[in-house]
mmCIF file of N, CA and C in Angstrom:
data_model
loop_
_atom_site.group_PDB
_atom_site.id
_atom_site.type_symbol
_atom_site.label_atom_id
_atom_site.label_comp_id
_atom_site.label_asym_id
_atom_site.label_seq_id
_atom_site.Cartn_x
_atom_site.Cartn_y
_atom_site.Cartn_z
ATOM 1 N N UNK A 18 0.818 -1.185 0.000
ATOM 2 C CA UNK A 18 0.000 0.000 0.000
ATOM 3 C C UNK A 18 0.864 1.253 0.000
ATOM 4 N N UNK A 19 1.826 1.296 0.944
ATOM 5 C CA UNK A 19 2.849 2.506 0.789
ATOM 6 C C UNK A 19 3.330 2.785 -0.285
ATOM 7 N N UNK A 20 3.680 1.503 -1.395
ATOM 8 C CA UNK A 20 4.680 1.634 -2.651
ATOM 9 C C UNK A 20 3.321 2.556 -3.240
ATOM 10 N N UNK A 21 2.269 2.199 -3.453
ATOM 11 C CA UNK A 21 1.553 2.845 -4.298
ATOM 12 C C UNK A 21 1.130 4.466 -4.170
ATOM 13 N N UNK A 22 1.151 4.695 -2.859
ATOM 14 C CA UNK A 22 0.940 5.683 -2.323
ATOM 15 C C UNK A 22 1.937 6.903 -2.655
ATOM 16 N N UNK A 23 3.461 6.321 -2.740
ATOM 17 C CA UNK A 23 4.245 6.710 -2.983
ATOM 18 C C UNK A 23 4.610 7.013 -4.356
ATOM 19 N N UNK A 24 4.385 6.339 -5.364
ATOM 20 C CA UNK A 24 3.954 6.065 -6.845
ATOM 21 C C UNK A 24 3.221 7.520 -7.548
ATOM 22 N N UNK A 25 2.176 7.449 -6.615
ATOM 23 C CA UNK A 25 0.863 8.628 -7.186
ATOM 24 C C UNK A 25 0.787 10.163 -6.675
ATOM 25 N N UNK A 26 2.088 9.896 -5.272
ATOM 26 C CA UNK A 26 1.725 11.573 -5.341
ATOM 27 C C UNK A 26 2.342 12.022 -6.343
ATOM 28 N N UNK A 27 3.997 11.709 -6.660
ATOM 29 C CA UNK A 27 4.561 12.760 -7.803
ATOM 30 C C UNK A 27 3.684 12.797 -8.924
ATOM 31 N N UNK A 28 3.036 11.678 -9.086
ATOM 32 C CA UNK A 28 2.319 12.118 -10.456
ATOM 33 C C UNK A 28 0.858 12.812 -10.469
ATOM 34 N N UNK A 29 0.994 13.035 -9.213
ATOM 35 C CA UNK A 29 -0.788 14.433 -8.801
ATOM 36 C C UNK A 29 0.017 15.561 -9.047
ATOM 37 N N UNK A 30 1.212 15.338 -8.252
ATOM 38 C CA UNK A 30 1.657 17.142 -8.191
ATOM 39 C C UNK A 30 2.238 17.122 -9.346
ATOM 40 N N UNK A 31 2.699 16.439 -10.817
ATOM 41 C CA UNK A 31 2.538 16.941 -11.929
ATOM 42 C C UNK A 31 1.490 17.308 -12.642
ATOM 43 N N UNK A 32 0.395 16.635 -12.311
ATOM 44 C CA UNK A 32 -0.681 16.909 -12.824
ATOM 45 C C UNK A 32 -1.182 18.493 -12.477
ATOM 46 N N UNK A 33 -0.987 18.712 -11.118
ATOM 47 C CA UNK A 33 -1.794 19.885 -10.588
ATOM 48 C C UNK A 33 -0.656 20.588 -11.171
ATOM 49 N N UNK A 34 0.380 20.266 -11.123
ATOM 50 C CA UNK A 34 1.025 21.458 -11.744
ATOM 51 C C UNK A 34 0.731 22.044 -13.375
ATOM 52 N N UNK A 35 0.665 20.684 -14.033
ATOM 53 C CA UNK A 35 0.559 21.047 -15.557
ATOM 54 C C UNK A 35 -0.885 21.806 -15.472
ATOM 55 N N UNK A 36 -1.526 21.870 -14.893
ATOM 56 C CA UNK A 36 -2.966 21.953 -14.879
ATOM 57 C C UNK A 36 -3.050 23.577 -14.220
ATOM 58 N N UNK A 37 -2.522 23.995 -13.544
ATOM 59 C CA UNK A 37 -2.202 25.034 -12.773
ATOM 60 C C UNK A 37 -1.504 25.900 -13.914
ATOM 61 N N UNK A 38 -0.626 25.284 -14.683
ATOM 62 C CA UNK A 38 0.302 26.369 -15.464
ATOM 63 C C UNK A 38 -0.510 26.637 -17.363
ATOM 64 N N UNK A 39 -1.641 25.928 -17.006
ATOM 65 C CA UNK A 39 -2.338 25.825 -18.324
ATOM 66 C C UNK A 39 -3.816 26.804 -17.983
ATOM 67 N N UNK A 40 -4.446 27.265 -17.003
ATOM 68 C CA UNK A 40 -5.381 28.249 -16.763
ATOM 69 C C UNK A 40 -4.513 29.365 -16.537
ATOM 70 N N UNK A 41 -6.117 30.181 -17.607
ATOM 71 C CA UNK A 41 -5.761 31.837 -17.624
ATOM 72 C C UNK A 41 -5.745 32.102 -16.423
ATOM 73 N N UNK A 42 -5.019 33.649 -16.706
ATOM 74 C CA UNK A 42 -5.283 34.501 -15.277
ATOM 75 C C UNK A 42 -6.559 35.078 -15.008
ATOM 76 N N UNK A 43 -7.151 34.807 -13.930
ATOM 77 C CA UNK A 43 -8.421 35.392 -13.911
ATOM 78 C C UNK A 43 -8.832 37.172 -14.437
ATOM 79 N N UNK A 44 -9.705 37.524 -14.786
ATOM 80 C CA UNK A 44 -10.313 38.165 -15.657
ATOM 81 C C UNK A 44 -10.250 39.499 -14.309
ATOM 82 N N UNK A 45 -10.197 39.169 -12.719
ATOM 83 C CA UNK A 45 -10.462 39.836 -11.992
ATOM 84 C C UNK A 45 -9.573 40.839 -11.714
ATOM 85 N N UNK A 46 -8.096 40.249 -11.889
ATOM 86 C CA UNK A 46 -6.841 40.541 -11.963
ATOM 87 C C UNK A 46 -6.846 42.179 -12.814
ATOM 88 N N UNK A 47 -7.201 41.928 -14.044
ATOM 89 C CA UNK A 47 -6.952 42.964 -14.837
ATOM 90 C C UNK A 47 -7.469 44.153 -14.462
ATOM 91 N N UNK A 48 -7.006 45.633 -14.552
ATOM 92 C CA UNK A 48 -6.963 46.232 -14.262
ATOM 93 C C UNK A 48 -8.485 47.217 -15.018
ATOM 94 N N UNK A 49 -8.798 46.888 -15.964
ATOM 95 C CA UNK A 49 -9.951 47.434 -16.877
ATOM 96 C C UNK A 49 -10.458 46.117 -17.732
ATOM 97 N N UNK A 50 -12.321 45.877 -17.408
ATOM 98 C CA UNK A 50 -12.718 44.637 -18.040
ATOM 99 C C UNK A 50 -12.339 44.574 -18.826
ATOM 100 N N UNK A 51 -12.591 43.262 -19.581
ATOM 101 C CA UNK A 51 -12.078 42.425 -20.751
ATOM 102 C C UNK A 51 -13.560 43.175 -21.722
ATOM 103 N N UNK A 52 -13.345 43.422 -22.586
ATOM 104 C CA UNK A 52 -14.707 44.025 -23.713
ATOM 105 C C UNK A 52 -15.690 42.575 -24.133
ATOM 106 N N UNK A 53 -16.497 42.868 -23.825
ATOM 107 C CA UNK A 53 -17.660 41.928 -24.221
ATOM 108 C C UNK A 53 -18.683 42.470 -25.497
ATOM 109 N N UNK A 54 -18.834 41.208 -26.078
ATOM 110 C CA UNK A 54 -19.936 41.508 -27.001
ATOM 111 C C UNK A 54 -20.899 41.764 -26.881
ATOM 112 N N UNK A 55 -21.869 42.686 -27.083
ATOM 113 C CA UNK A 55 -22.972 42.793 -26.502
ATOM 114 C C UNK A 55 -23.860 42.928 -28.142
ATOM 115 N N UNK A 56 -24.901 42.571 -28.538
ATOM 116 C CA UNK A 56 -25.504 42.312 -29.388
ATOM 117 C C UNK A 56 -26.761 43.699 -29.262
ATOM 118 N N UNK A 57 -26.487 44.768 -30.124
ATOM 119 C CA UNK A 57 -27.481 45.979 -29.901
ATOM 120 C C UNK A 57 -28.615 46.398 -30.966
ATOM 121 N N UNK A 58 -29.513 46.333 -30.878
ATOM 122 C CA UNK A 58 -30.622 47.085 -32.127
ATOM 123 C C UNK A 58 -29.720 48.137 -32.877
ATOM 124 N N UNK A 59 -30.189 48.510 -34.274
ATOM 125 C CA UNK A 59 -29.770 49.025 -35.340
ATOM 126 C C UNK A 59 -29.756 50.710 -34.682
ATOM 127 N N UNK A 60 -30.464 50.721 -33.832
ATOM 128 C CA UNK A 60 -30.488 52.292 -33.969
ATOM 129 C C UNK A 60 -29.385 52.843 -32.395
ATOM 130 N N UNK A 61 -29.049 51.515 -31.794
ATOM 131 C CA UNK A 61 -28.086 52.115 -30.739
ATOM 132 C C UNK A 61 -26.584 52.453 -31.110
ATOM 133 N N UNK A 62 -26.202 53.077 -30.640
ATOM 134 C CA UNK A 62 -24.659 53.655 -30.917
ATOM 135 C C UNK A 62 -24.171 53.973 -29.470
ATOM 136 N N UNK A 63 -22.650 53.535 -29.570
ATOM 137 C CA UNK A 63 -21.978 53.022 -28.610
ATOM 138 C C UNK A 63 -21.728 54.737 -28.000
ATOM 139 N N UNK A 64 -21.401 54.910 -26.613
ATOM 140 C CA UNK A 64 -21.527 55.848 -25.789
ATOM 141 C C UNK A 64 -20.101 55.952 -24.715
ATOM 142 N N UNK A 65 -19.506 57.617 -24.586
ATOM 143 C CA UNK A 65 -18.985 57.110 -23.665
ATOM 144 C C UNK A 65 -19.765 58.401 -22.600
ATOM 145 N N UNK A 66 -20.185 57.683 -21.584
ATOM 146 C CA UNK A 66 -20.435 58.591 -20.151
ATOM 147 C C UNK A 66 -19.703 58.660 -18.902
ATOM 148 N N UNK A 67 -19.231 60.075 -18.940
ATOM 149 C CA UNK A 67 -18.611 60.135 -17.847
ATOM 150 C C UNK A 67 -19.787 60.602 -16.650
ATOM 151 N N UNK A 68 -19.482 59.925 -15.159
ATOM 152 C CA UNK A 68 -19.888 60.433 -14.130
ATOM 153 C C UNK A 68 -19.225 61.154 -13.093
ATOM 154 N N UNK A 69 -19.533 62.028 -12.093
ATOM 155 C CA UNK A 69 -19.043 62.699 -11.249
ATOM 156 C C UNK A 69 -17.968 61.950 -10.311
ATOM 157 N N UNK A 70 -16.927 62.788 -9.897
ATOM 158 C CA UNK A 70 -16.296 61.955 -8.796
ATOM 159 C C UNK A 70 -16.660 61.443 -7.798
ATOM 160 N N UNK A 71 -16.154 60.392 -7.254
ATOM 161 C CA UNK A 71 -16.868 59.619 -5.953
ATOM 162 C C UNK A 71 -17.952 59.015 -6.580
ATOM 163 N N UNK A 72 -18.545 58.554 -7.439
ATOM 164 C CA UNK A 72 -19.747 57.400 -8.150
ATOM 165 C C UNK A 72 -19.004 56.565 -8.639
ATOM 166 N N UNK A 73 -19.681 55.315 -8.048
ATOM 167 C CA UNK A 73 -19.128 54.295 -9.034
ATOM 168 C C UNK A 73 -20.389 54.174 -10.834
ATOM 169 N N UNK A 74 -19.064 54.325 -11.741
ATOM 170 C CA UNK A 74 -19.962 54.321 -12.891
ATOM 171 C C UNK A 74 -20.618 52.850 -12.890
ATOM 172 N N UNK A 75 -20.099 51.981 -12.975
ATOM 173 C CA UNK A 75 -21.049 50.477 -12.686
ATOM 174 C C UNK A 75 -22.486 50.775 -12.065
ATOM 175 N N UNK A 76 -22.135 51.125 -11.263
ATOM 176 C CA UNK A 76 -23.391 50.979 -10.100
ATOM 177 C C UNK A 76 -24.375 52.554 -10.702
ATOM 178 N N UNK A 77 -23.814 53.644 -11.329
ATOM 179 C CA UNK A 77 -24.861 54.130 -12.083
ATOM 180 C C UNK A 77 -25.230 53.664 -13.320
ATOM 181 N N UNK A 78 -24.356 53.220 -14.306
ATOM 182 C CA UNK A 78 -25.247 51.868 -15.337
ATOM 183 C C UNK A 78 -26.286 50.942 -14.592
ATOM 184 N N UNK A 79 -25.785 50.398 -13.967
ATOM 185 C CA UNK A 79 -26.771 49.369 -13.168
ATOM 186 C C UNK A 79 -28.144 49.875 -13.115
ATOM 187 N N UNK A 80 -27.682 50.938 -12.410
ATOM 188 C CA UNK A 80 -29.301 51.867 -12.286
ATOM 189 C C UNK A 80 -30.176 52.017 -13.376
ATOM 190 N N UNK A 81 -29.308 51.986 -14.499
ATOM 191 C CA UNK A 81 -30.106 52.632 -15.421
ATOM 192 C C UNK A 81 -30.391 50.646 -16.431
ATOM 193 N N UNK A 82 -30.430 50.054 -15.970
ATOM 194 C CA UNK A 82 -30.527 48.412 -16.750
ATOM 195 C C UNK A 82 -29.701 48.805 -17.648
ATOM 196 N N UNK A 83 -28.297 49.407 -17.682
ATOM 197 C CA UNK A 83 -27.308 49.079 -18.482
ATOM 198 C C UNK A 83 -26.087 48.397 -18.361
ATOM 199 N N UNK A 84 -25.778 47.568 -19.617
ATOM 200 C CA UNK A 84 -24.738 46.413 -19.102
ATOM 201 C C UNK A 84 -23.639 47.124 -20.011
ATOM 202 N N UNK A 85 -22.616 47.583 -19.392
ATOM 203 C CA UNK A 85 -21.315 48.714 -19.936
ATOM 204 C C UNK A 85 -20.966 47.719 -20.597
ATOM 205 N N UNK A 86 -19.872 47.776 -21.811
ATOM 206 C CA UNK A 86 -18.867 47.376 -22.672
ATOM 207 C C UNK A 86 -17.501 47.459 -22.111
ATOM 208 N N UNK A 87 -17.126 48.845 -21.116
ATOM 209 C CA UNK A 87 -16.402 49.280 -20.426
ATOM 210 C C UNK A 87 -16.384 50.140 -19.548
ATOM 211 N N UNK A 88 -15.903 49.513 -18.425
ATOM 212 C CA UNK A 88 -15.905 50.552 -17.556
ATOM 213 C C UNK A 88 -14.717 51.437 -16.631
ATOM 214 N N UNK A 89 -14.574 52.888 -17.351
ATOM 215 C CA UNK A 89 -13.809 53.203 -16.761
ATOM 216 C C UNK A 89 -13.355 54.066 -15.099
ATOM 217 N N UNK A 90 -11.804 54.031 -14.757
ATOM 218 C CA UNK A 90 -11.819 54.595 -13.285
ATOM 219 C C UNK A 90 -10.326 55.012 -13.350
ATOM 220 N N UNK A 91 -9.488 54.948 -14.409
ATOM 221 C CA UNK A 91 -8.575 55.456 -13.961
ATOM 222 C C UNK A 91 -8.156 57.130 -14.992
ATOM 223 N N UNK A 92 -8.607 56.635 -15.834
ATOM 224 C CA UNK A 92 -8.087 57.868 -17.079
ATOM 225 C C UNK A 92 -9.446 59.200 -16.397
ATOM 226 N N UNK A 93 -10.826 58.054 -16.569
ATOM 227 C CA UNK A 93 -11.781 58.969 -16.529
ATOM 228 C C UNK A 93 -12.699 58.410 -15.565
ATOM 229 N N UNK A 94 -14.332 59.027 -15.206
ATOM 230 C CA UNK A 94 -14.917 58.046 -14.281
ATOM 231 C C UNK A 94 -15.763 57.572 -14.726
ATOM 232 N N UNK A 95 -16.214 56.320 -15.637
ATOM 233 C CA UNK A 95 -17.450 56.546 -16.504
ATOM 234 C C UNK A 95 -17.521 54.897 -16.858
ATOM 235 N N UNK A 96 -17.683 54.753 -17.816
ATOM 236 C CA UNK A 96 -18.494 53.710 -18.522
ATOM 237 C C UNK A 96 -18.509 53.843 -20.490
ATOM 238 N N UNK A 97 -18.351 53.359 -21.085
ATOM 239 C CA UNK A 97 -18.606 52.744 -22.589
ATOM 240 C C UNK A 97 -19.928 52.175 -22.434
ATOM 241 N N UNK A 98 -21.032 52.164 -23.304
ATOM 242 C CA UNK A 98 -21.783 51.189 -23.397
ATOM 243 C C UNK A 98 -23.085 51.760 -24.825
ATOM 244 N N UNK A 99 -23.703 50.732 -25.154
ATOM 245 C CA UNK A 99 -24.349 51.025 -26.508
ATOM 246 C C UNK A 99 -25.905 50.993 -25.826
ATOM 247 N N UNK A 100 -26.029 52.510 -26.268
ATOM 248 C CA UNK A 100 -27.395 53.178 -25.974
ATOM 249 C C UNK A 100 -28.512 53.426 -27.188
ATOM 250 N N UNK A 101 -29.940 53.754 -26.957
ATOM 251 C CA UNK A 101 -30.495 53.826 -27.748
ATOM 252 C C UNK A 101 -30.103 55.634 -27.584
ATOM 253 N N UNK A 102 -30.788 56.346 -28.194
ATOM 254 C CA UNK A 102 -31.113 58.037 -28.473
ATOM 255 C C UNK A 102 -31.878 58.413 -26.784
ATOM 256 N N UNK A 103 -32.914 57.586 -26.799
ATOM 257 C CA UNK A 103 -33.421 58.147 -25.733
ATOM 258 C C UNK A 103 -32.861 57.558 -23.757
ATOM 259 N N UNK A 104 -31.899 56.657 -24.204
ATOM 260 C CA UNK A 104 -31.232 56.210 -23.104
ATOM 261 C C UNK A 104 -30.119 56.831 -23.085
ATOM 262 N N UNK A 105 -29.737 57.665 -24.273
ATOM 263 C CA UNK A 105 -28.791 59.136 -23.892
ATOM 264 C C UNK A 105 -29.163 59.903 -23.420
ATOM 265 N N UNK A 106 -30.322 60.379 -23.769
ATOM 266 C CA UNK A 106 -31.090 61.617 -22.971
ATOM 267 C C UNK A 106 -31.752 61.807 -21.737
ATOM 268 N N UNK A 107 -32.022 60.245 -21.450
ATOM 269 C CA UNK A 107 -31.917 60.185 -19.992
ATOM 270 C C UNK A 107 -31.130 60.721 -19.102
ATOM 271 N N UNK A 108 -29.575 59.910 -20.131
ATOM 272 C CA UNK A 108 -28.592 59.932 -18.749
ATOM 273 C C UNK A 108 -28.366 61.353 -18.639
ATOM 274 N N UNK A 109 -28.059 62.223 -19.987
ATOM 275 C CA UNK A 109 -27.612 63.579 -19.938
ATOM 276 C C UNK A 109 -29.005 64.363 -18.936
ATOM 277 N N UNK A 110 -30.153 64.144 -18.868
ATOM 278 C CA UNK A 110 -30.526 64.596 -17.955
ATOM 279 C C UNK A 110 -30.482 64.497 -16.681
ATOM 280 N N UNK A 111 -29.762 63.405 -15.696
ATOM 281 C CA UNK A 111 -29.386 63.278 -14.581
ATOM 282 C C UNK A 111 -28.467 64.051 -14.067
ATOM 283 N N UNK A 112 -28.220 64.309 -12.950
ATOM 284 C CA UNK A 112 -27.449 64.902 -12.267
ATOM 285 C C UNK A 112 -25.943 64.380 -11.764
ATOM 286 N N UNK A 113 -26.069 62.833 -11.953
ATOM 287 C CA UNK A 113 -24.977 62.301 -11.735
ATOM 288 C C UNK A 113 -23.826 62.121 -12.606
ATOM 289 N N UNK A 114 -24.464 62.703 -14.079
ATOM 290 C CA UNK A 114 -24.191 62.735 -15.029
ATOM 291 C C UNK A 114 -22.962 63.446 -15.578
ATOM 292 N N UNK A 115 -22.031 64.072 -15.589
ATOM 293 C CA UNK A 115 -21.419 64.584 -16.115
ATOM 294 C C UNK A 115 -21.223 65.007 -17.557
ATOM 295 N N UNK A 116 -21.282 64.021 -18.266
ATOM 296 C CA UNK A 116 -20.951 64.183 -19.749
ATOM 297 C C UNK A 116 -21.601 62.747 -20.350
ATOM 298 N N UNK A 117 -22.209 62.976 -22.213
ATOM 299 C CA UNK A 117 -22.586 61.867 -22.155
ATOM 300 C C UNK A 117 -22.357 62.189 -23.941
ATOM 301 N N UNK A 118 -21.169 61.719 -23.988
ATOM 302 C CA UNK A 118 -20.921 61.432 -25.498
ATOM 303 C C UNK A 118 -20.976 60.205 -26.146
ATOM 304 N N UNK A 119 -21.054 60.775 -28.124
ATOM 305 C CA UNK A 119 -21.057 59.586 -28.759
ATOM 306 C C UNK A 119 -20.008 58.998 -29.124
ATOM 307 N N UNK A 120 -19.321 57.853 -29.036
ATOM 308 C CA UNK A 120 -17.948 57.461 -29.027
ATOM 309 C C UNK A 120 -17.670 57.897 -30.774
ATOM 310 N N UNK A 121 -16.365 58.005 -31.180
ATOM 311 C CA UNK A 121 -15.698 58.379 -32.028
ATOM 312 C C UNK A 121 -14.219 58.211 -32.526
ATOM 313 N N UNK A 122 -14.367 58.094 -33.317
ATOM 314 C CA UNK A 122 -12.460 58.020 -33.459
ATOM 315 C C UNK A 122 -12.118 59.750 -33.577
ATOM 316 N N UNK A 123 -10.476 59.509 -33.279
ATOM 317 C CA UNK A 123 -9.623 60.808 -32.803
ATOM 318 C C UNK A 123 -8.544 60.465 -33.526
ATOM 319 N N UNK A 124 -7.939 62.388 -33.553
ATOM 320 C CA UNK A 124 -7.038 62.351 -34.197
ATOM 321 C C UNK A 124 -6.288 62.981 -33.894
ATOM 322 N N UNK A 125 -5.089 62.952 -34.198
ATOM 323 C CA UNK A 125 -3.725 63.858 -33.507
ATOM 324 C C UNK A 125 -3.445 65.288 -33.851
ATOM 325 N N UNK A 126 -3.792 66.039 -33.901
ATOM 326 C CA UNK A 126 -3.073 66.970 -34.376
ATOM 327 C C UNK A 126 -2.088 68.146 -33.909
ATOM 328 N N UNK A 127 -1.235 68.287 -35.154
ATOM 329 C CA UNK A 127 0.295 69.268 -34.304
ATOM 330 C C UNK A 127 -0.071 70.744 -34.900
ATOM 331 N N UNK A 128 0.033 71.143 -33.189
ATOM 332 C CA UNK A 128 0.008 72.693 -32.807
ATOM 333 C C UNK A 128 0.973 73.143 -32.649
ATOM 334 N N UNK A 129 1.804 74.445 -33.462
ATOM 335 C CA UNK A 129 3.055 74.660 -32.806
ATOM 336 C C UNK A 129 4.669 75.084 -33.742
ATOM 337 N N UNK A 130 5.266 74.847 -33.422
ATOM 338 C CA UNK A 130 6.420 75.479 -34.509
ATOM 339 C C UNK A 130 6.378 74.175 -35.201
ATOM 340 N N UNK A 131 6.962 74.612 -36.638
ATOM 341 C CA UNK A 131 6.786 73.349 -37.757
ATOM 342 C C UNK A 131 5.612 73.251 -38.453
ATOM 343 N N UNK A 132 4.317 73.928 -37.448
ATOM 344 C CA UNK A 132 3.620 73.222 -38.470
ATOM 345 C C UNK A 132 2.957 73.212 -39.783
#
């Protein structure tokens, strides 16, 4: 009984090891969610809203039955997420609200000697 005993641990703790070194790092870890797909009607367009300091933007999406794309806390305080027209105008009418733009691409431009 000992020989066998002896037999099977090294080959658990390879196992747990190979097994251990083959799962991702949890998703919790990261510092800004992972982007999810979210599947939206034709007429929503993706949003970014910023909220006031001290709110968690999550927990004001939440409020509003919105499931963010992203949510931010370090650049800005807010949230990504794909709204209809009138679930913009909601939010821009709240108070918690800060800002409630339509996402966009950007561009660089040089101000300055040279240009």
């Amino acid at each position: 009984m000992r020989n066998r005993l002896s037999r099977a641990l090294p080959v658990a703790v390879a196992v747990l090891a190979a097994v251990t070194v083959a799962l991702p790092v949890s998703a919790a870890t990261a510092s800004e969610p992972v982007p999810v797909s979210h599947a939206a009607p034709a007429d929503h367009s993706t949003y970014i809203v910023t909220v006031h300091p001290g709110l968690d933007p999550a927990d004001v999406a939440h409020d509003y039955g919105i499931t963010p794309l992203y949510v931010y806390r370090n650049t800005l305080n807010g949230f990504a997420a794909r709204l209809s027209p009138e679930q913009a105008e909601d939010l821009r009418a709240d108070l918690v609200v800060a800002s409630v733009e339509k996402d966009g691409g950007a561009t660089a431009t040089s101000f300055g000697p040279g240009v």
